CSV table of C-alpha atoms and ligand atoms in Angstrom, one decimal:
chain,number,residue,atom,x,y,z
J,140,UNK,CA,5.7,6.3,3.6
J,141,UNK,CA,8.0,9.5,3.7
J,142,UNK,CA,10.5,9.9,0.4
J,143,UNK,CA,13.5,8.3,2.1
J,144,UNK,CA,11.4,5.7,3.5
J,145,UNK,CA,10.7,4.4,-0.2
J,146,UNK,CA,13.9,5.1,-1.2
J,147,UNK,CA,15.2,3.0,1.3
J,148,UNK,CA,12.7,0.0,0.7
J,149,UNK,CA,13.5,0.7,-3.0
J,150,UNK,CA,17.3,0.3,-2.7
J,151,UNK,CA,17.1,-2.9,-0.8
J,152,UNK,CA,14.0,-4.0,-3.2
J,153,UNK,CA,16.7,-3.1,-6.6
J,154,UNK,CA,19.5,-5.1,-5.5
J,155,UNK,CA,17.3,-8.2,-4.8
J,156,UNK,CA,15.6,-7.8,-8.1
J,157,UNK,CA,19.4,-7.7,-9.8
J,158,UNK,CA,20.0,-11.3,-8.3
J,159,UNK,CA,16.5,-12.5,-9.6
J,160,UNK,CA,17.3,-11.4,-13.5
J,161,UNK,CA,20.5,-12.8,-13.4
J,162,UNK,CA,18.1,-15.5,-14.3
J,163,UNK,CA,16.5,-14.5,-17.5
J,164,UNK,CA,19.4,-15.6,-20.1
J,165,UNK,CA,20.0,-12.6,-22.1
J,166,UNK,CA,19.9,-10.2,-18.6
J,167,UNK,CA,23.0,-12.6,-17.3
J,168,UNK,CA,25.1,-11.8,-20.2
J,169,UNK,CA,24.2,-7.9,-20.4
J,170,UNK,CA,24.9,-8.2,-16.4
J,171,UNK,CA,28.0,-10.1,-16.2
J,172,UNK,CA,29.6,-7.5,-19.4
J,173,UNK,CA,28.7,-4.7,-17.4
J,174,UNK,CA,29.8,-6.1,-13.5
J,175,UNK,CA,27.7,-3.6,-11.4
J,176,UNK,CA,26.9,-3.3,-7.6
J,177,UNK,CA,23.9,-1.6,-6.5
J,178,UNK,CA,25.1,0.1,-3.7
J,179,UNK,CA,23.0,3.6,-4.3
J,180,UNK,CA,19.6,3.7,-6.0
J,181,UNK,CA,21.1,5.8,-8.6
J,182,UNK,CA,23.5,2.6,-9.6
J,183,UNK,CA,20.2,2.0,-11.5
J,184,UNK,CA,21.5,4.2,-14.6
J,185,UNK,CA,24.3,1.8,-14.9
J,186,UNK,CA,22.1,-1.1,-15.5
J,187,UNK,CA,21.3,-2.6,-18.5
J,188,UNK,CA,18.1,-2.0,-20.2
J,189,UNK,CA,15.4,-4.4,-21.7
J,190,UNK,CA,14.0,-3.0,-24.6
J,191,UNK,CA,11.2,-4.9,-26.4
J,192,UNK,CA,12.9,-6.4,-28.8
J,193,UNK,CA,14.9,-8.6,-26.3
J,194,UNK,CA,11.5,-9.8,-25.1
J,195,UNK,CA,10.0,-10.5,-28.8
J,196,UNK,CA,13.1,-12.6,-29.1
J,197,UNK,CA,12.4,-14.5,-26.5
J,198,UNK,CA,9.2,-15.4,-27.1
J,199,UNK,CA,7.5,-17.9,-25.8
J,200,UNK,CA,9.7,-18.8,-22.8
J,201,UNK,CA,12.8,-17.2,-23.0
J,202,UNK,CA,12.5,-14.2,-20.3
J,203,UNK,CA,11.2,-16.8,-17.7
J,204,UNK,CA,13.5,-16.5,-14.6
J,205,UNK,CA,11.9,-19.7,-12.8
J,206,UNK,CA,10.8,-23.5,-13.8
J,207,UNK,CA,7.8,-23.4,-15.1
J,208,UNK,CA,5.9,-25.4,-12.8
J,209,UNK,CA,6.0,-22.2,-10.3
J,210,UNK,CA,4.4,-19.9,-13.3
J,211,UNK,CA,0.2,-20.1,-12.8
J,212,UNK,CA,-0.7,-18.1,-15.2
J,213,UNK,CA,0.7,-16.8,-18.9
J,214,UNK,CA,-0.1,-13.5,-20.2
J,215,UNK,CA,0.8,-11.9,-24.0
J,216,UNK,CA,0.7,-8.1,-25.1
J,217,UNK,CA,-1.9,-7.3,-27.9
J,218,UNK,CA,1.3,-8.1,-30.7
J,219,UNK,CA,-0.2,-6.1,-33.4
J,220,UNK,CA,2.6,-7.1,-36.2
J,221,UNK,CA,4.8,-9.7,-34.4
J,222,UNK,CA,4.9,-12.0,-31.8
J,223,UNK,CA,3.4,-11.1,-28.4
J,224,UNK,CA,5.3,-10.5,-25.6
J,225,UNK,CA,5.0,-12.9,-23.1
J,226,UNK,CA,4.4,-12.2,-19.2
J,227,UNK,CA,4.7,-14.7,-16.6
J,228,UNK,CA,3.4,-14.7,-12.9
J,229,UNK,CA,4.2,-17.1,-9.9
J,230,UNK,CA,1.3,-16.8,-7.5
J,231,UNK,CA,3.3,-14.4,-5.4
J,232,UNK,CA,3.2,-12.0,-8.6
J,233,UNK,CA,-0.4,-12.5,-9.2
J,234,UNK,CA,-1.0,-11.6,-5.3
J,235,UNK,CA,0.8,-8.3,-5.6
J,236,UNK,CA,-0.8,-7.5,-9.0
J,237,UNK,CA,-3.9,-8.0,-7.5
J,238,UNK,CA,-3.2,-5.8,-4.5
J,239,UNK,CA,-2.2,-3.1,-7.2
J,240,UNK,CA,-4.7,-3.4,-9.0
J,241,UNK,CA,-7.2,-3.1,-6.0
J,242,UNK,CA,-5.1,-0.3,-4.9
J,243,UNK,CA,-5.6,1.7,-8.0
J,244,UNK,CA,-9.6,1.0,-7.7
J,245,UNK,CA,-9.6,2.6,-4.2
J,246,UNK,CA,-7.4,5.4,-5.3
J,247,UNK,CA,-9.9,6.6,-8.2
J,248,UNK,CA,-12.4,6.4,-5.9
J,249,UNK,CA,-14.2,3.0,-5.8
J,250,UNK,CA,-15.3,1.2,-2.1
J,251,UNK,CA,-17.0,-1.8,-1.3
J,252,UNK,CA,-20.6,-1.4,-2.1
J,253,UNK,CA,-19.7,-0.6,-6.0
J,254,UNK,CA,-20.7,-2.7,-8.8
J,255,UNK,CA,-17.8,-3.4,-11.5
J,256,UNK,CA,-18.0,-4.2,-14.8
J,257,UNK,CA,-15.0,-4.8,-16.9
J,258,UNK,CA,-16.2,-4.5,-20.8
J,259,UNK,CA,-12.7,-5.9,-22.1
J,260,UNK,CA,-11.7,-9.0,-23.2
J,261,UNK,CA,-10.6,-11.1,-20.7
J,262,UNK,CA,-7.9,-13.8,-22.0
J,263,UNK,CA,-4.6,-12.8,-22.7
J,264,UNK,CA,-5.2,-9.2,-22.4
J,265,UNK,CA,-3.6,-8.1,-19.2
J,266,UNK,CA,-6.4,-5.2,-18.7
J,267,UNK,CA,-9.1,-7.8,-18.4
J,268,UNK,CA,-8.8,-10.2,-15.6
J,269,UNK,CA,-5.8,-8.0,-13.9
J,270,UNK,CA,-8.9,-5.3,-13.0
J,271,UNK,CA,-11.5,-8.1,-12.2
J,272,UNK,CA,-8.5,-9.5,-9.3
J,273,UNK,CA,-8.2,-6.1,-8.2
J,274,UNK,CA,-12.0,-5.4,-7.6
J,275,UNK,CA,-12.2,-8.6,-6.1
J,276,UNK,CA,-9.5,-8.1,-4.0
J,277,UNK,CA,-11.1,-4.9,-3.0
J,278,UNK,CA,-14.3,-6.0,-2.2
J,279,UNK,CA,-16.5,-4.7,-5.2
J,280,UNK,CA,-19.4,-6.7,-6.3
J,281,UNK,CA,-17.7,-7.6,-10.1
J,282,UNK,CA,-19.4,-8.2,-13.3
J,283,UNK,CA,-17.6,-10.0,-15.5
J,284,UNK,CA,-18.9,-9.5,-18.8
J,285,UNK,CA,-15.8,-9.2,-20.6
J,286,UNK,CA,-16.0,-8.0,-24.1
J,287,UNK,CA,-19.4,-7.2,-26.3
J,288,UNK,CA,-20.7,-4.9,-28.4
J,289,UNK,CA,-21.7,-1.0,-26.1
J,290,UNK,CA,-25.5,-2.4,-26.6
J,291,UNK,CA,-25.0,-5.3,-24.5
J,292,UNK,CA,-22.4,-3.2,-22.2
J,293,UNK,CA,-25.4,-0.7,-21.4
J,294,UNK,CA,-28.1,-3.2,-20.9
J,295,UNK,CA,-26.2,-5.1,-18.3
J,296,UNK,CA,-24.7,-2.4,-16.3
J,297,UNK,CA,-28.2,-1.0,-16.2
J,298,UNK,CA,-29.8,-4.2,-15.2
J,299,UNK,CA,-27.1,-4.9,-12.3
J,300,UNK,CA,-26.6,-1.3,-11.2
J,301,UNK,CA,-22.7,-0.8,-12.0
J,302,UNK,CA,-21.6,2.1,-10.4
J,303,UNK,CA,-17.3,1.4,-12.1
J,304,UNK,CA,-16.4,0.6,-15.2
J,305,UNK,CA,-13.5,-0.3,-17.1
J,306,UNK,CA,-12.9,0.4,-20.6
J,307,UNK,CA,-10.4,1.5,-23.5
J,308,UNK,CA,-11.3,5.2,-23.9
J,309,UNK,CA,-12.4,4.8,-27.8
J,310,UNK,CA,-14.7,2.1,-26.3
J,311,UNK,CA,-15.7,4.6,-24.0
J,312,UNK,CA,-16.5,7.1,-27.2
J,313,UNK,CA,-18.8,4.1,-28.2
J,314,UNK,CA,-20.6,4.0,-25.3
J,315,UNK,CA,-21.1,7.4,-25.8
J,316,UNK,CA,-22.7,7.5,-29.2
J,317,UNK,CA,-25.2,4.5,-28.5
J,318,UNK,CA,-26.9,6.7,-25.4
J,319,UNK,CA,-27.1,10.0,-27.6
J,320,UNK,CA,-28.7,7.5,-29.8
J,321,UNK,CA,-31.2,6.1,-27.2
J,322,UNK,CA,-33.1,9.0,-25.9
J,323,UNK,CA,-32.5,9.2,-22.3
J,324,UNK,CA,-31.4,5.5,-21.4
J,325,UNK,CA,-28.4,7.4,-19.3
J,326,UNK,CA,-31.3,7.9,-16.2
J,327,UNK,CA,-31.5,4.4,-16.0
J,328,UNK,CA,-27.7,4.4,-14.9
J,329,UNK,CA,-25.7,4.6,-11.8
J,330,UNK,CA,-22.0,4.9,-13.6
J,331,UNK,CA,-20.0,7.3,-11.7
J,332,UNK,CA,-16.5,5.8,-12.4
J,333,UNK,CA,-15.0,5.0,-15.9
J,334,UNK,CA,-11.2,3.5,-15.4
J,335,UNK,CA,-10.4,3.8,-19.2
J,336,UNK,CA,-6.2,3.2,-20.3
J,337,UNK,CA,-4.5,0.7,-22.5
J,338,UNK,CA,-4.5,3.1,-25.2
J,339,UNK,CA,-3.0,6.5,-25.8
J,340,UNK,CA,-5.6,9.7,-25.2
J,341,UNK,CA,-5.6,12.8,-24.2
J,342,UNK,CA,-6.8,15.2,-21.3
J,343,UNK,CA,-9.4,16.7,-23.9
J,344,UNK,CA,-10.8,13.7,-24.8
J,345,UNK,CA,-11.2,12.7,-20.7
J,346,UNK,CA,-12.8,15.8,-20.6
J,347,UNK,CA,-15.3,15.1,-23.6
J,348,UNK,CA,-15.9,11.7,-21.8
J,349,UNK,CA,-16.8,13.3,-18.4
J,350,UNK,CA,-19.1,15.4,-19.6
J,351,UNK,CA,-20.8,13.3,-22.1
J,352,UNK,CA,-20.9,10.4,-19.8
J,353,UNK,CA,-21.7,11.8,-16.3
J,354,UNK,CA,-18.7,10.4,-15.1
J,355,UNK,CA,-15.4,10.7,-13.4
J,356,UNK,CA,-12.8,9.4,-15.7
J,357,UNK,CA,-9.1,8.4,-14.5
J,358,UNK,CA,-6.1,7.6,-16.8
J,359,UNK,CA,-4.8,4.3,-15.7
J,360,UNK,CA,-1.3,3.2,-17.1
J,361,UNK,CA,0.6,0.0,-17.2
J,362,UNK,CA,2.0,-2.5,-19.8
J,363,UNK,CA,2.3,-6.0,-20.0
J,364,UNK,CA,6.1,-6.4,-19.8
J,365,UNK,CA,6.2,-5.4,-16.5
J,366,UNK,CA,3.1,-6.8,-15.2
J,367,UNK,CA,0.0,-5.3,-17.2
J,368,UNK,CA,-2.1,-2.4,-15.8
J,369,UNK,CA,-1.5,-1.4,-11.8
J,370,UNK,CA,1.9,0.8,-12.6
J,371,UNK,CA,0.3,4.2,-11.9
J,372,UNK,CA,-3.3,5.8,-12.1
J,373,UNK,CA,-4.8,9.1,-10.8
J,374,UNK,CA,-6.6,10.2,-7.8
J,375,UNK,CA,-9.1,12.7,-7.6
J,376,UNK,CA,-7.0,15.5,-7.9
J,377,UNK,CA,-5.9,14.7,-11.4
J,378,UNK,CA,-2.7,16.6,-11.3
J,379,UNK,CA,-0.5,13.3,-12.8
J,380,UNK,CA,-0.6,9.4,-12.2
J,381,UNK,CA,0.7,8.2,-9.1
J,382,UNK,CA,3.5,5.4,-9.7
J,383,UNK,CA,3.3,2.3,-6.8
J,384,UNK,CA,6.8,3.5,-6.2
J,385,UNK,CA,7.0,0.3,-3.5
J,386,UNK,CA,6.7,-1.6,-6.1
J,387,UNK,CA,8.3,0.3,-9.5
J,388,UNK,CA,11.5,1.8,-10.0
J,389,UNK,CA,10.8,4.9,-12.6
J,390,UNK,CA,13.4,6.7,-14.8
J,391,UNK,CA,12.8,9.1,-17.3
J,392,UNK,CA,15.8,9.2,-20.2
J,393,UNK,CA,16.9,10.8,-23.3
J,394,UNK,CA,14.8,8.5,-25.7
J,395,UNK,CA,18.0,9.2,-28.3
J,396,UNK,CA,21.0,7.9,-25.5
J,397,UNK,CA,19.3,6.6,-23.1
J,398,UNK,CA,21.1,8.9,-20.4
J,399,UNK,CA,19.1,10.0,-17.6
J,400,UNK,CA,17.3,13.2,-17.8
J,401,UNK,CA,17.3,16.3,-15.1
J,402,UNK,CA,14.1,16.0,-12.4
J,403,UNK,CA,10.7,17.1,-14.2
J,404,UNK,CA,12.3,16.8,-17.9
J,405,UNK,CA,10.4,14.9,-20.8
J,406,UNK,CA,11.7,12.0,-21.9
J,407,UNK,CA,11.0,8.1,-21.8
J,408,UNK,CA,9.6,6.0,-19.0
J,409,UNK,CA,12.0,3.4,-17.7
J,410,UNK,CA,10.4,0.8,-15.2
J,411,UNK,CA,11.9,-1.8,-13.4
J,412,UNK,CA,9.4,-4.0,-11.3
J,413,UNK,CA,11.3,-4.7,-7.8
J,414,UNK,CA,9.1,-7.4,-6.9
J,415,UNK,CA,8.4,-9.8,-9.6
J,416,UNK,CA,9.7,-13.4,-9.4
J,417,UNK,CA,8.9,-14.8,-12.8
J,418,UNK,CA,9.7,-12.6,-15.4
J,419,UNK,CA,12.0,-10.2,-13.1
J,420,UNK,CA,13.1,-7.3,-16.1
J,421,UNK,CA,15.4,-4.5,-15.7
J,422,UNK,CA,15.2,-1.0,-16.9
J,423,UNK,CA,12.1,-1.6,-19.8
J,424,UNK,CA,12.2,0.9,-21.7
J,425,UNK,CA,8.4,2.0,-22.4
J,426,UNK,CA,8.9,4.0,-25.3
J,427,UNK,CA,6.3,6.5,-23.6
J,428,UNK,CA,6.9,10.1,-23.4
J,429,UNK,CA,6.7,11.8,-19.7
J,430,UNK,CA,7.7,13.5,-17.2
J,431,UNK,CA,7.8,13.2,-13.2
J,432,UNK,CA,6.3,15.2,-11.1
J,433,UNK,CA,8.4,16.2,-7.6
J,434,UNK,CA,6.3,17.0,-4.7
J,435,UNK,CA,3.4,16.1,-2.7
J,436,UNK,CA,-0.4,15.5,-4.3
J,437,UNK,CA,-3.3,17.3,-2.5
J,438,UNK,CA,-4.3,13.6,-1.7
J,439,UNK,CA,-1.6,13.1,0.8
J,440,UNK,CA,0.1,10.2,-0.9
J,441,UNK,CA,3.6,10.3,-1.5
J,442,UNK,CA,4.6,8.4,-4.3
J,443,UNK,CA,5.3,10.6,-7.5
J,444,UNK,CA,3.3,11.2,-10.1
J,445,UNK,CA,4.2,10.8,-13.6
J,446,UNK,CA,2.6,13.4,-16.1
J,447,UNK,CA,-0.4,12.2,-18.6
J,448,UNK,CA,1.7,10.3,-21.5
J,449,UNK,CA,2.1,12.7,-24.7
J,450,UNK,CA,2.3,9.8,-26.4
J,451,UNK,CA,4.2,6.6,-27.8
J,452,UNK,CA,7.4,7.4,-29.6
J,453,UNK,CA,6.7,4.5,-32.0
J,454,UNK,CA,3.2,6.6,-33.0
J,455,UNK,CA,5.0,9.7,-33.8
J,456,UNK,CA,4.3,9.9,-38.1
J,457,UNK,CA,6.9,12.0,-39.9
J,458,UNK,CA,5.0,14.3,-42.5
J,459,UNK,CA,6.8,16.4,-45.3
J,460,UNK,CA,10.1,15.9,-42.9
J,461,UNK,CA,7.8,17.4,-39.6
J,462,UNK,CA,7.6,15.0,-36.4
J,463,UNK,CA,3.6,14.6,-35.8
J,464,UNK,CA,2.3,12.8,-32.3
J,465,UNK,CA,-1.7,11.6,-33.3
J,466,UNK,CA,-2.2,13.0,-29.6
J,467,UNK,CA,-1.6,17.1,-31.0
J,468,UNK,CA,-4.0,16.2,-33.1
J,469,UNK,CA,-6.5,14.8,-30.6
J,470,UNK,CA,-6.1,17.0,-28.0
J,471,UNK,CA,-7.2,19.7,-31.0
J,472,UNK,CA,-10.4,17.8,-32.0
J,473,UNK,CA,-11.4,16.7,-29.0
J,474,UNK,CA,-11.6,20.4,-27.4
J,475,UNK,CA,-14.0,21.3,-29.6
J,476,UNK,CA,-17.1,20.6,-28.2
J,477,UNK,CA,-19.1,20.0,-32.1
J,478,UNK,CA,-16.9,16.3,-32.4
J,479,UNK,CA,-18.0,13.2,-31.2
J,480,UNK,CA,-14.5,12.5,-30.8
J,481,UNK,CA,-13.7,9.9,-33.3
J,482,UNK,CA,-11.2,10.8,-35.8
J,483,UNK,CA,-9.0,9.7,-38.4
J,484,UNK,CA,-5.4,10.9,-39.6
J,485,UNK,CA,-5.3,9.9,-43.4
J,486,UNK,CA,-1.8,10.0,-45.0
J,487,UNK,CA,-1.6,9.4,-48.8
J,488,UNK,CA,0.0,10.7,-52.0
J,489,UNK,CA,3.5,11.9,-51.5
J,490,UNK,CA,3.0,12.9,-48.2
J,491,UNK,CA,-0.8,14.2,-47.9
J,492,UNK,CA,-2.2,14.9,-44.8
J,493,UNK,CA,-6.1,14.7,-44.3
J,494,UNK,CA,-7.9,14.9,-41.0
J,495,UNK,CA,-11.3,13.5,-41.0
J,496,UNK,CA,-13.6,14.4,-37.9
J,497,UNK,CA,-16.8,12.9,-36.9
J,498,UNK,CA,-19.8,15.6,-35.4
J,499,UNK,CA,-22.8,15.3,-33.2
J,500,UNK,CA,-25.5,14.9,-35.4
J,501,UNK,CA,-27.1,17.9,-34.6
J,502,UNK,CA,-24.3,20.1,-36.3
J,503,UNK,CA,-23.9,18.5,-39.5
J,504,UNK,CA,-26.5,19.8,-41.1
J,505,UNK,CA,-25.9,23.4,-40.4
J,506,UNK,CA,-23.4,24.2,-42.9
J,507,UNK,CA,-22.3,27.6,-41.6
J,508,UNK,CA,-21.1,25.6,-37.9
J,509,UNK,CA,-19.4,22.7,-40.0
J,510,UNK,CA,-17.2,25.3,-42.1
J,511,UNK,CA,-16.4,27.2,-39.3
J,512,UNK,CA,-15.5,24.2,-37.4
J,513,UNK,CA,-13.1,23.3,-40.6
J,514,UNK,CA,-11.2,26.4,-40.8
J,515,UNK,CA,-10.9,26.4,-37.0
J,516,UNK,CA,-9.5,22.8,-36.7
J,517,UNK,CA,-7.7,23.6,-39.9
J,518,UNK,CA,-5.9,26.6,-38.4
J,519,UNK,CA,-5.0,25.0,-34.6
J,520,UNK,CA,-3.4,22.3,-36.6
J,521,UNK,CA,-1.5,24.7,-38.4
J,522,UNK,CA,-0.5,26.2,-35.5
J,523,UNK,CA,0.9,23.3,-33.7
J,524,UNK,CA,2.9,21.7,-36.6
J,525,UNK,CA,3.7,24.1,-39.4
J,526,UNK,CA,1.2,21.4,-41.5
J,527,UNK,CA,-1.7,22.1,-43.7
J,528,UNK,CA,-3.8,19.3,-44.1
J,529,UNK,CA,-7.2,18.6,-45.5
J,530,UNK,CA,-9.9,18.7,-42.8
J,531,UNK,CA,-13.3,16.8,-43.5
J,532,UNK,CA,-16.1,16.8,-41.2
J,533,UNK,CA,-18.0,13.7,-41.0
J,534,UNK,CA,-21.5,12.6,-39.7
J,535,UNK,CA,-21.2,10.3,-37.1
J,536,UNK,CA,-20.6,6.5,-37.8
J,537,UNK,CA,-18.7,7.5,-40.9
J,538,UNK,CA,-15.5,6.6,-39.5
J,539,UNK,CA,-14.5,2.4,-39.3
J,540,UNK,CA,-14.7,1.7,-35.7
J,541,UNK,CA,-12.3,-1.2,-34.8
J,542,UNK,CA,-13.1,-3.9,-32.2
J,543,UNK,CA,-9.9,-3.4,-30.0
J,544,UNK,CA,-8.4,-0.1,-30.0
J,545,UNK,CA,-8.8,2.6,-32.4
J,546,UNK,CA,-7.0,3.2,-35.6
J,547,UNK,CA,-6.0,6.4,-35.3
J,548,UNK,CA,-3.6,6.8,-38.3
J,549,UNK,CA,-4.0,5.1,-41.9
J,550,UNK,CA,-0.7,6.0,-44.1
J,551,UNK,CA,-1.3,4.9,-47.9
J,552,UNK,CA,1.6,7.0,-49.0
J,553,UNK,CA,4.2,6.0,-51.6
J,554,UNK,CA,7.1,7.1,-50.1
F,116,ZN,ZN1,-3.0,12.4,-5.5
């Protein structure tokens, strides 16, 4: 579809999507205050926004928009420290998640013939059976093994030939450290596709990934409140994530008003879904940092791209009064080709700051590498955020490894 052409389908799909949230209790209210009429898609900014608190609050059933008996099938957000969020689908919803989900497949790269193996859990996580639907959907021969230990992960998609994966990337990073452990047991692979996401990375950690994985790796983005993953992923060209603009309304705003921002400007993801029927939100605020990218993709599609999330705003960690993202510090460690890439941002005392870094093992017995490799990290962190921190280089396995994602940042401090 041409611009206008989505535009258009969008327009029509927004002020249908308005009626349908009119039925989620706390959206009525918001949407009677503010009396709007969608007559041009940027009547969107007048809209009210659902931020994740309204959907914490109206946990378990509260954001439903249709009798249960047309909901088949209840999902929840991880809900690290409160209540999960709660997603609903009619069958309609499931279809099109499905179809999104099979689109994303075929827009990494994967066509019938593949073997898929999803290697995350598979109940109320959205990333688990969402991806299996959508490699059924497209045809690829699926392997459900759901979540184990990267032993088990290995052995079976060696034994059944998987050619896709999918995976959180510090799972990924795993995966990485048991075949550097096993001597050659990559030859007895056929992995060429890793679609890694539900947690915040960074470029230089794809790139470490890649390389020490034989693989093509693609960022693929979504959340739970608006339907899980199957929002936007990238194609080969990896110049941004594509958004399924068909099927997404995106907005990037101020995160501190909430006003919209100028085209191509950071700020934070807004999505409205324009096609769900249970759980039909407006405006959810993401609390992800981007920006959109205008113009077309080498690939020939035309919806826009979003640029690779810098990170969470909820992550950021204020240190001695300075703003850090974990993702600077990543994208630091990770481009150095001596890490493994598992690392740990330790904040204690006042307001201490200690890096801890894990290396292959073949550097960390040469002690002239591993100091240079100190100052170096030591110095680029300085660089980009006036902060001088403790750096530690670690063997590998030195850092906890958690079962779902990583644990990036541990603050002990006694502020
Ligand atoms: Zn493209």
């Amino acid at each position: 579809m041409e611009r206008e052409e989505i535009e258009r389908l969008q327009k029509k799909k927004l002020k249908a999507a308005v009626k349908r949230a009119e039925k989620i209790p706390f959206l009525r209210e918001r949407l009677r205050e503010k009396r709007i009429e969608v007559s041009e898609l940027s009547d969107a900014a007048k809209l009210p926004f659902t931020i994740k608190k309204d959907l914490v609050n109206a946990f378990p059933y509260g954001a439903l928009a249709v009798p249960l008996q047309r909901v088949v099938r209840i999902h929840t957000s991880s809900g690290s420290t409160n209540k999960p969020v709660t997603t609903f689908y009619t069958k309609k919803d499931l279809e099109i998640w499905s179809e999104l989900m099979a689109r994303g497949l075929a827009c990494a790269g994967a066509r019938r013939g593949d073997v898929f193996q999803n290697t995350t859990s598979q109940g109320f996580f959205t990333g688990g059976l969402g991806l299996i639907q959508g490699a059924e959907k497209l045809g690829l021969t699926v392997v459900p093994l759901g979540s184990a230990n990267p032993e088990k992960q290995l052995e079976v998609m060696a034994d059944f030939g998987v050619t896709v994966f999918h995976a959180i990337p510090s799972f990924a990073l795993r995966m990485i450290e048991m075949l550097e452990a096993s001597n050659g047991f990559r030859d007895s692979l056929k992995i060429r596709i890793g679609i890694l996401g539900a947690e915040p990375w960074t470029k230089e950690m794809r790139t470490k990934i890649e390389g020490a994985l034989g693989i093509g790796a693609f960022n693929n983005y979504g959340l739970a409140e608006v339907g899980g993953p199957g929002v936007a992923i990238e194609c080969p060209f990896k110049s941004g994530l594509h958004v399924w603009e068909d099927r997404f309304l995106i907005e990037v705003v101020d995160p501190n008003t909430g006003e919209p921002l100028e085209e191509e400007e950071e700020g934070e993801l807004v999505i409205t879904p324009l096609d769900r029927e249970a759980m039909p939100i407006l405006r959810y605020r993401t609390g992800d940092l981007t920006r959109i990218i205008d113009g077309k993709c080498e690939c020939g599609r035309t919806h826009r791209r979003i640029e690779w999330m810098r990170g969470r705003i909820d992550d950021m960690v204020k240190i001695r009064g300075i703003g850090v993202y974990p993702s600077t510090v990543e994208k630091i460690i990770a481009s150095h080709p001596e890490s493994n890439g598992n690392f740990q941002i330790l904040l204690s005392g006042v307001d201490d700051i200690t890096v801890k870094l894990e290396v292959n093992s073949s550097v960390i017995s040469n002690q002239a590498a591993v100091e240079r490799l100190r100052t170096s990290i030591f110095e680029e962190i300085k660089d980009a955020t006036l902060l001088r921190s403790n750096v530690e280089i670690c063997p590998p396995g030195s850092i906890p490894r958690s079962e779902g994602k990583a644990k990036r940042v541990v603050d002990l401090r006694r502020l």
